[in-house]
Coordinates of C-alpha atoms in Angstrom, one line a residue:
M13 CA -19.4 -3.9 4.6
I14 CA -18.4 0.0 5.2
Y15 CA -14.7 0.1 3.8
L16 CA -12.5 2.7 5.2
A17 CA -10.3 2.8 1.7
I18 CA -8.3 6.2 1.3
G19 CA -6.3 5.5 -1.3
F20 CA -8.6 3.4 -3.3
P21 CA -8.7 3.7 -7.4
P22 CA -8.6 5.8 -8.9
A23 CA -5.8 6.8 -6.5
A24 CA -2.2 6.5 -8.2
K25 CA -1.0 4.8 -5.2
S26 CA 0.4 1.2 -5.0
C27 CA -2.1 0.7 -2.1
A28 CA -5.0 1.0 -4.5
Y29 CA -4.7 -2.4 -6.2
R30 CA -4.7 -4.5 -2.4
M31 CA -8.0 -1.8 -1.7
R32 CA -9.3 -2.7 -5.0
E33 CA -8.8 -6.7 -4.8
T34 CA -10.6 -6.8 -1.3
A35 CA -13.7 -4.6 -2.0
N36 CA -14.2 -7.1 -5.1
Q37 CA -13.6 -10.0 -3.1
F38 CA -16.2 -8.8 -0.6
I39 CA -18.8 -8.9 -3.3
N40 CA -17.9 -11.9 -4.5
Q41 CA -18.8 -13.4 -1.5
G42 CA -22.4 -11.5 -1.4
W43 CA -21.5 -8.5 0.3
D44 CA -22.4 -5.2 -0.1
V45 CA -19.5 -2.8 0.0
T46 CA -19.5 1.2 0.7
V47 CA -15.9 2.2 0.3
V48 CA -15.1 5.4 1.5
T49 CA -12.3 7.2 0.5
I50 CA -11.5 10.9 -0.6
A51 CA -12.3 12.8 -3.9
Q52 CA -10.3 12.6 -7.0
E53 CA -9.7 16.0 -7.0
S54 CA -7.5 15.4 -3.6
W55 CA -5.3 13.1 -5.6
E56 CA -4.4 15.0 -8.5
R57 CA -2.5 17.4 -5.7
D58 CA -1.2 14.5 -4.2
S59 CA 0.3 11.7 -5.9
G60 CA -2.1 11.9 -8.9
V61 CA -4.5 9.5 -10.3
D62 CA -5.1 6.8 -13.1
L63 CA -8.6 6.2 -14.4
T64 CA -7.6 2.8 -15.5
L65 CA -7.8 1.4 -12.4
L66 CA -11.6 2.1 -12.1
E67 CA -12.0 -0.5 -15.0
Q68 CA -11.7 -3.1 -12.9
V69 CA -13.8 -2.1 -9.6
D70 CA -16.8 -4.3 -9.4
P71 CA -19.6 -1.8 -10.0
R72 CA -21.4 -3.1 -7.3
I73 CA -19.2 -0.9 -5.3
E74 CA -20.9 1.8 -4.1
I75 CA -18.1 4.6 -3.6
V76 CA -18.4 7.9 -1.0
E77 CA -15.6 10.3 -2.0
L78 CA -15.3 12.8 1.2
P79 CA -14.5 16.2 0.5
L80 CA -11.0 16.1 2.1
V81 CA -7.4 17.5 1.4
R82 CA -4.1 17.8 2.5
E83 CA -3.8 21.5 2.8
D84 CA 0.1 21.2 3.1
L85 CA 0.0 20.1 -0.7
E86 CA -1.9 23.0 -1.8
T87 CA 0.5 24.8 -4.8
D88 CA -1.9 27.5 -5.8
I89 CA 0.1 30.4 -4.2
S90 CA -2.6 33.0 -4.8
L91 CA -4.7 30.9 -2.0
Y92 CA -2.4 31.3 0.8
D93 CA -3.2 33.3 3.6
E94 CA -0.3 36.0 4.7
A95 CA 0.7 34.0 7.4
R96 CA 1.4 31.3 5.1
A97 CA 2.9 33.2 2.4
L98 CA 5.6 35.0 4.7
N99 CA 6.5 32.2 6.5
P100 CA 5.8 29.0 5.0
N101 CA 7.7 26.7 7.7
A102 CA 5.9 28.4 10.8
W103 CA 2.5 27.8 8.8
V104 CA 3.3 24.1 8.6
T105 CA 4.7 24.0 12.3
R106 CA 1.5 25.3 13.2
L107 CA -0.6 23.2 10.9
R108 CA 0.9 20.0 12.1
R109 CA -0.2 20.7 15.7
R110 CA -3.7 21.9 14.7
Q111 CA -3.8 18.2 13.4
M112 CA -2.6 16.3 15.9
E113 CA -5.4 17.5 18.7
P114 CA -8.2 15.5 17.4
F115 CA -5.6 12.4 16.6
P116 CA -2.4 11.8 16.7
E117 CA -1.3 11.9 13.2
P118 CA 0.1 14.4 11.1
N119 CA -1.4 15.6 7.6
F120 CA -4.3 13.7 8.9
G121 CA -5.5 13.9 12.3
D122 CA -8.0 16.7 11.5
W123 CA -10.0 14.2 9.1
R124 CA -11.6 12.5 12.3
G125 CA -14.8 14.3 12.8
D126 CA -15.8 14.3 9.0
L127 CA -14.6 10.2 9.2
E128 CA -16.6 9.8 11.7
Q129 CA -19.8 11.1 10.8
A130 CA -19.4 9.7 7.1
V131 CA -19.6 6.0 8.8
L132 CA -22.4 7.0 11.3
R133 CA -24.4 8.4 8.4
I134 CA -23.5 5.2 6.0
H135 CA -24.4 3.2 9.1
K136 CA -28.0 5.1 9.7
E137 CA -29.0 4.4 6.0
H138 CA -27.6 1.1 5.0
P139 CA -27.1 -0.5 8.4
A140 CA -23.4 -2.4 8.6
D141 CA -22.1 -5.9 10.1
L142 CA -18.6 -5.4 9.2
L143 CA -16.2 -2.4 9.1
L144 CA -12.7 -3.0 7.6
A145 CA -10.5 0.1 8.3
S146 CA -7.3 0.2 5.8
C147 CA -4.0 2.1 7.2
V148 CA -2.6 4.6 6.4
P149 CA -4.2 7.2 7.1
Y150 CA -4.8 5.9 10.8
V151 CA -7.2 8.6 11.7
N152 CA -9.6 5.8 9.9
L153 CA -9.5 4.1 13.4
A154 CA -10.9 6.7 15.2
A155 CA -13.8 6.4 12.9
A156 CA -14.1 2.2 13.3
W157 CA -13.9 3.1 17.3
K158 CA -16.5 5.8 16.8
L159 CA -18.9 3.3 14.8
W160 CA -18.1 0.6 17.4
E161 CA -19.2 2.6 20.7
E162 CA -22.2 3.8 19.0
A163 CA -23.6 1.1 17.1
K164 CA -21.2 -2.3 18.0
V165 CA -20.5 -2.8 14.7
P166 CA -17.7 -4.9 14.3
Y167 CA -14.1 -3.9 12.9
A168 CA -10.9 -5.2 11.7
V169 CA -8.0 -3.4 10.8
D170 CA -5.6 -3.8 7.6
F171 CA -2.3 -2.2 8.7
R172 CA -0.5 -3.4 5.8
D173 CA 3.1 -2.0 7.4
G174 CA 2.0 -1.6 10.7
W175 CA 1.8 1.4 12.8
S176 CA 4.0 0.9 16.0
I177 CA 7.0 -0.7 14.0
D178 CA 8.9 1.8 11.6
V179 CA 9.3 -1.3 8.8
I180 CA 12.2 1.4 7.4
E181 CA 14.6 1.6 10.5
G182 CA 12.9 -1.8 11.9
L183 CA 12.3 -0.2 15.3
E184 CA 9.4 1.0 17.6
S185 CA 7.7 3.6 16.4
F186 CA 6.1 4.7 19.6
S187 CA 5.9 3.2 23.2
R188 CA 2.7 1.8 24.7
D189 CA 2.2 4.6 26.7
S190 CA 1.9 7.4 24.2
A191 CA -1.4 9.0 22.3
E192 CA -0.6 6.5 19.4
G193 CA 0.2 3.5 21.7
R194 CA -3.3 4.0 23.4
W195 CA -5.0 4.2 20.5
E196 CA -3.9 1.0 19.1
Q197 CA -3.8 -0.6 22.6
K198 CA -7.7 0.0 22.8
I199 CA -8.5 -0.6 18.7
L200 CA -6.9 -4.3 18.8
D201 CA -8.5 -4.8 22.3
H202 CA -11.9 -5.2 20.4
A203 CA -11.1 -5.8 16.7
V204 CA -12.0 -8.9 15.1
S205 CA -8.6 -9.0 13.1
L206 CA -5.8 -7.4 12.1
W207 CA -4.0 -7.8 8.6
V208 CA -0.2 -7.3 7.5
V209 CA 1.7 -7.9 4.6
N210 CA 4.5 -10.1 5.9
D211 CA 5.7 -12.2 8.8
P212 CA 8.4 -10.2 10.4
I213 CA 5.4 -7.5 10.9
A214 CA 2.9 -10.1 12.3
E215 CA 5.7 -11.3 14.7
H216 CA 5.9 -7.7 16.1
Y217 CA 2.2 -7.5 16.6
R218 CA 2.0 -10.9 18.2
T219 CA 4.6 -10.2 20.8
R220 CA 3.6 -6.9 21.5
Y221 CA 0.0 -8.2 22.3
P222 CA 0.1 -11.5 23.2
D223 CA -3.5 -12.0 24.1
F224 CA -4.0 -10.4 20.7
A225 CA -1.6 -12.9 18.9
D226 CA -4.1 -15.5 17.6
R227 CA -6.3 -12.4 15.6
V228 CA -3.1 -11.3 13.7
H229 CA -2.8 -12.5 10.0
V230 CA -0.3 -12.3 7.4
V231 CA -2.2 -11.2 3.9
R232 CA 0.5 -10.5 1.4
N233 CA 0.1 -7.8 -1.4
G234 CA 0.4 -10.3 -4.1
Y235 CA -0.2 -9.2 -7.6
D236 CA -2.7 -8.9 -10.5
A237 CA -2.3 -11.3 -13.2
D238 CA -3.0 -9.4 -15.7
S239 CA 0.0 -7.3 -15.1
S240 CA 2.4 -10.2 -16.3
P241 CA 3.2 -10.3 -20.0
G242 CA 2.6 -14.2 -19.6
K243 CA 4.6 -15.1 -22.8
A244 CA 8.2 -16.6 -23.2
H245 CA 10.7 -13.7 -23.7
K246 CA 13.1 -13.3 -26.7
P247 CA 15.7 -10.6 -26.2
D248 CA 17.7 -8.9 -28.8
P249 CA 21.0 -8.5 -27.6
E250 CA 22.5 -6.6 -31.1
R251 CA 19.1 -4.0 -30.4
G252 CA 20.2 -3.9 -27.0
L253 CA 19.0 -5.0 -24.1
T254 CA 16.3 -3.0 -22.0
F255 CA 17.0 -3.1 -17.7
G256 CA 13.7 -1.5 -16.2
Y257 CA 12.2 -0.4 -12.5
L258 CA 8.5 0.1 -12.1
G259 CA 7.4 1.7 -9.0
T260 CA 7.2 4.5 -6.6
V261 CA 10.7 6.5 -6.5
N262 CA 11.0 6.6 -2.9
F263 CA 14.5 5.6 -1.7
T264 CA 17.0 8.4 -1.0
V265 CA 19.3 9.8 -3.8
P266 CA 22.8 8.2 -2.5
H267 CA 20.8 4.6 -2.9
L268 CA 19.7 5.8 -6.3
E269 CA 23.4 7.1 -7.3
T270 CA 24.9 3.9 -6.0
V271 CA 22.5 1.8 -8.2
L272 CA 23.0 4.0 -11.1
N273 CA 27.0 4.0 -10.7
A274 CA 26.7 0.5 -10.6
W275 CA 25.2 0.4 -14.2
R276 CA 27.5 2.7 -15.5
A277 CA 30.1 0.3 -14.2
A278 CA 28.7 -2.9 -15.9
R279 CA 28.0 -1.1 -18.8
E280 CA 31.7 -0.3 -19.1
K281 CA 32.6 -3.9 -18.1
E282 CA 30.3 -6.3 -20.1
P283 CA 29.8 -6.3 -24.0
L284 CA 26.3 -7.2 -23.9
L285 CA 25.3 -4.2 -21.9
A286 CA 27.5 -2.0 -23.8
N287 CA 24.4 -0.9 -26.0
A288 CA 21.7 -1.6 -23.2
T289 CA 19.2 1.0 -21.7
F290 CA 17.8 1.1 -18.0
E291 CA 14.1 2.5 -18.1
V292 CA 13.1 4.1 -14.9
R293 CA 9.3 4.2 -14.7
G294 CA 7.1 5.4 -11.3
H295 CA 5.9 8.6 -9.6
I296 CA 8.8 10.6 -8.0
G297 CA 7.6 13.1 -5.0
N298 CA 4.3 14.2 -4.3
G299 CA 2.7 17.8 -4.6
S300 CA 5.0 20.5 -5.7
G301 CA 7.7 18.2 -5.6
R302 CA 6.6 15.9 -8.5
E303 CA 9.2 15.4 -10.8
A304 CA 10.9 18.2 -9.6
N305 CA 13.7 17.2 -6.8
R306 CA 17.3 15.9 -6.5
H307 CA 15.9 12.2 -7.5
A308 CA 14.8 13.8 -11.0
E309 CA 17.9 15.6 -11.7
V310 CA 20.3 12.5 -10.9
L311 CA 18.2 10.5 -13.5
K312 CA 18.6 13.0 -15.8
Q313 CA 22.6 13.4 -15.5
A314 CA 22.5 9.7 -16.2
E315 CA 20.8 9.7 -19.7
V316 CA 24.7 9.6 -20.8
D317 CA 25.0 6.3 -19.6
G318 CA 21.5 4.9 -21.5
V319 CA 18.9 6.0 -18.3
R320 CA 15.9 6.8 -19.3
F321 CA 13.0 8.2 -17.1
G322 CA 9.5 7.9 -18.5
G323 CA 7.4 8.9 -15.6
P324 CA 4.3 7.5 -14.4
A325 CA 2.7 4.3 -15.8
A326 CA -1.3 3.8 -16.0
K327 CA -2.1 0.1 -14.6
A328 CA -3.5 -0.6 -18.1
E329 CA 0.1 -0.3 -19.4
V330 CA 1.9 -2.7 -17.0
A331 CA 2.0 -6.0 -19.0
S332 CA 3.2 -4.3 -22.2
I333 CA 5.7 -2.4 -20.8
Y334 CA 7.4 -5.5 -19.0
A335 CA 6.8 -7.3 -22.2
R336 CA 9.7 -4.7 -23.9
W337 CA 11.8 -5.4 -20.9
D338 CA 14.9 -8.1 -20.6
A339 CA 15.4 -8.0 -16.8
M340 CA 14.3 -6.1 -13.8
V341 CA 15.8 -4.0 -11.4
L342 CA 14.3 -4.2 -8.1
I343 CA 15.5 -1.2 -5.8
L344 CA 13.6 -1.2 -2.4
I345 CA 14.2 0.8 0.5
G346 CA 13.8 -0.7 4.5
G347 CA 15.1 -4.4 5.6
R348 CA 13.3 -7.4 7.3
Y349 CA 9.8 -5.9 7.7
V350 CA 9.5 -4.3 4.6
T351 CA 8.6 -6.6 1.4
S352 CA 6.8 -4.5 -1.1
G353 CA 4.1 -5.7 -3.4
K354 CA 6.5 -4.9 -6.7
V355 CA 8.3 -8.2 -6.0
Y356 CA 5.7 -10.4 -6.6
E357 CA 4.8 -8.5 -10.2
Y358 CA 8.5 -8.7 -10.6
M359 CA 8.6 -12.3 -10.4
A360 CA 5.7 -12.8 -12.3
T361 CA 7.5 -11.5 -15.5
G362 CA 9.5 -14.4 -16.1
L363 CA 12.4 -11.9 -16.2
P364 CA 16.0 -11.8 -14.4
I365 CA 15.7 -9.9 -11.2
V366 CA 18.6 -7.7 -10.0
S367 CA 18.0 -6.6 -6.1
A368 CA 19.1 -3.6 -5.3
H369 CA 18.1 -3.7 -1.3
V370 CA 20.1 -4.8 1.8
V371 CA 20.6 -8.5 2.1
E372 CA 18.3 -8.8 5.4
H373 CA 15.1 -7.8 3.4
D374 CA 11.7 -9.6 3.5
A375 CA 12.0 -9.5 -0.2
S376 CA 14.6 -11.6 0.0
N377 CA 12.8 -14.8 1.4
V378 CA 10.2 -14.0 -1.4
L379 CA 12.6 -14.5 -4.0
E380 CA 14.2 -17.3 -2.6
G381 CA 14.1 -19.7 -5.1
H382 CA 13.5 -17.8 -8.0
P383 CA 15.5 -19.5 -11.1
L384 CA 16.2 -15.8 -12.4
W385 CA 17.3 -13.8 -9.1
T386 CA 20.8 -12.7 -8.8
G387 CA 20.5 -12.6 -5.2
A388 CA 20.8 -10.5 -2.5
V389 CA 24.2 -8.4 -2.6
G390 CA 23.3 -5.2 -0.2
I391 CA 23.1 -1.7 -1.5
D392 CA 27.0 -2.0 -2.8
E393 CA 28.0 -0.3 -5.9
E394 CA 30.5 -3.4 -6.7
G395 CA 28.3 -6.6 -6.1
L396 CA 25.3 -4.6 -8.1
T397 CA 27.9 -4.5 -11.3
E398 CA 28.2 -8.1 -11.0
S399 CA 24.5 -8.5 -10.4
F400 CA 23.8 -6.5 -13.7
I401 CA 26.1 -8.5 -15.6
K402 CA 24.5 -11.7 -14.3
A403 CA 21.0 -10.8 -15.5
A404 CA 22.3 -9.8 -18.9
H405 CA 23.8 -13.2 -19.3
M406 CA 20.3 -14.6 -17.8
A407 CA 18.5 -12.9 -20.2
V408 CA 20.5 -13.8 -23.1
E409 CA 20.9 -17.6 -22.2
T410 CA 18.0 -18.7 -20.4
S411 CA 15.5 -21.1 -22.1
D412 CA 12.1 -21.3 -22.8
E413 CA 11.3 -23.9 -19.9
V414 CA 13.5 -21.8 -17.4
H415 CA 11.4 -18.5 -18.1
A416 CA 8.2 -20.4 -17.9
E417 CA 9.7 -22.2 -14.2
A418 CA 10.3 -18.6 -13.2
M419 CA 7.1 -17.3 -13.9
A420 CA 5.2 -20.6 -12.3
H421 CA 7.1 -19.2 -9.1
A422 CA 4.7 -16.6 -8.9
D423 CA 1.7 -18.4 -9.1
Q424 CA 1.4 -18.7 -5.7
F425 CA 1.1 -15.1 -5.1
T426 CA -1.7 -13.6 -7.0
R427 CA -3.5 -11.0 -5.4
E428 CA -7.2 -12.8 -6.1
A429 CA -5.9 -15.8 -4.9
L430 CA -4.6 -14.2 -1.8
M431 CA -7.3 -11.9 -1.2
T432 CA -9.9 -14.4 -1.7
T433 CA -8.8 -16.6 0.8
A434 CA -8.3 -13.9 3.3
V435 CA -11.9 -12.2 2.7
K436 CA -13.2 -15.6 3.6
N437 CA -11.5 -16.1 6.7
L438 CA -12.6 -12.8 7.9
V439 CA -16.0 -13.6 7.0
D440 CA -15.7 -16.8 8.7
E441 CA -14.5 -14.7 12.0
V442 CA -17.4 -12.0 12.2
T443 CA -20.4 -14.6 11.2
P444 CA -20.6 -15.7 14.5
L445 CA -20.6 -12.3 16.2
R446 CA -23.4 -11.1 13.2
A447 CA -25.3 -13.9 14.6
E448 CA -25.0 -13.1 18.2
K449 CA -26.0 -9.3 17.2
K450 CA -28.9 -10.5 15.3
K451 CA -29.9 -12.8 18.4
D452 CA -29.7 -9.7 20.9
T453 CA -31.7 -7.8 18.8
A454 CA -34.6 -10.3 18.1
E455 CA -34.9 -10.8 21.7
A456 CA -34.6 -7.5 22.5
A457 CA -37.7 -6.9 20.2
P458 CA -41.2 -7.1 21.4
H459 CA -42.6 -10.4 20.8
A460 CA -46.3 -11.0 19.0
G461 CA -48.7 -11.0 21.5
D462 CA -46.7 -9.1 24.6
S463 CA -48.8 -6.3 25.7
I464 CA -47.5 -3.1 25.1
V465 CA -48.5 -0.2 27.5
A466 CA -48.1 3.2 26.5
E467 CA -46.9 5.5 29.6
G468 CA -48.9 8.6 29.7
P469 CA -49.4 11.1 32.5
S470 CA -49.8 10.0 36.1
Q471 CA -53.4 10.0 37.0

């Protein structure tokens, strides 16, 4: 199986966990797996790397790293040409235009040729029975299509959040007759299967492509069992409760300010929170904007209110970080089309969860039934203030039994269990295609005893 997985470990991206488990499960089910991604150096100029992510990558997986980079994230100004140095905005505009020519996707469209040649080369050296393309970037679809055109290798697509749906705004991203729309239609017409992370996105694709509806599958992100502290929690209110957020800081500054204002108000109002701290861990921005933006400034200003920014956390640290915290703060963008992978991990801690997202959010559906969830009150300062207070009391007053019940609520969402089922189902879907292809190959090959006459020049 060729796995187009740009974002595979050690890329410090949330998609890396899903990709790692997908590849591992194909190995567990007896497949050879070749992952196609980009070089570590490329991630160092983007979101960074986390080498601890490699520890659980099955050693039998072959990883091919292509020397592809995002030109716009280069921070060494000595490498800029005159045009970029004198007018960087105009340079970026021209870059985007050039990138969109081979494939309709900014930042990545000009990777098309390299990706196509890579899959053709890999298939020639080790014939593939399946290609799985994980998006973003969507230019991976061009490589899947190229291998289908050249060698009729079946392919499946993991859109995760979808392409033609803007999951943040809940609107159509592009029309059916646009360049992107024509690509999506063509790809899905021939795909074995399409994976997405939640039911609303699945419904979008089933409605948009009714003939394809039975091939759309919900494959939730889930969480890695080793990320859970997995023990009864003992808060110490005398020392001070610790609330925590772990995840990418990708929400707006006003969203962050609302949460911090609510936190400040809750500390002033509730004695349990008077000496509490709120620790934020994760990546802020990429490239030259990493930790050098307005979000970082706002967090710095909130230090007087017990807010601490601790930077990114390595995967190997996650369980120990959660073990230090007394409650979780789930800050999410988007609405009904967004779930977020972190909601599953947060549930598995068994700690109280404050939801700082819109009420009509898919994370609310996942959290329904969690005994230590404060509920969804929207991005509302007054409502969030009360949620922080409620979570503080939950942290102090919850029994070991309820804590265990809260952790058990997340058991159904372990990434290993979810991906084991998804990969098995995909293998079952592609097996008849493999058998048919082998039969066609056998029928086309000369049989023993057949007379083979070499053509020569006419006599």
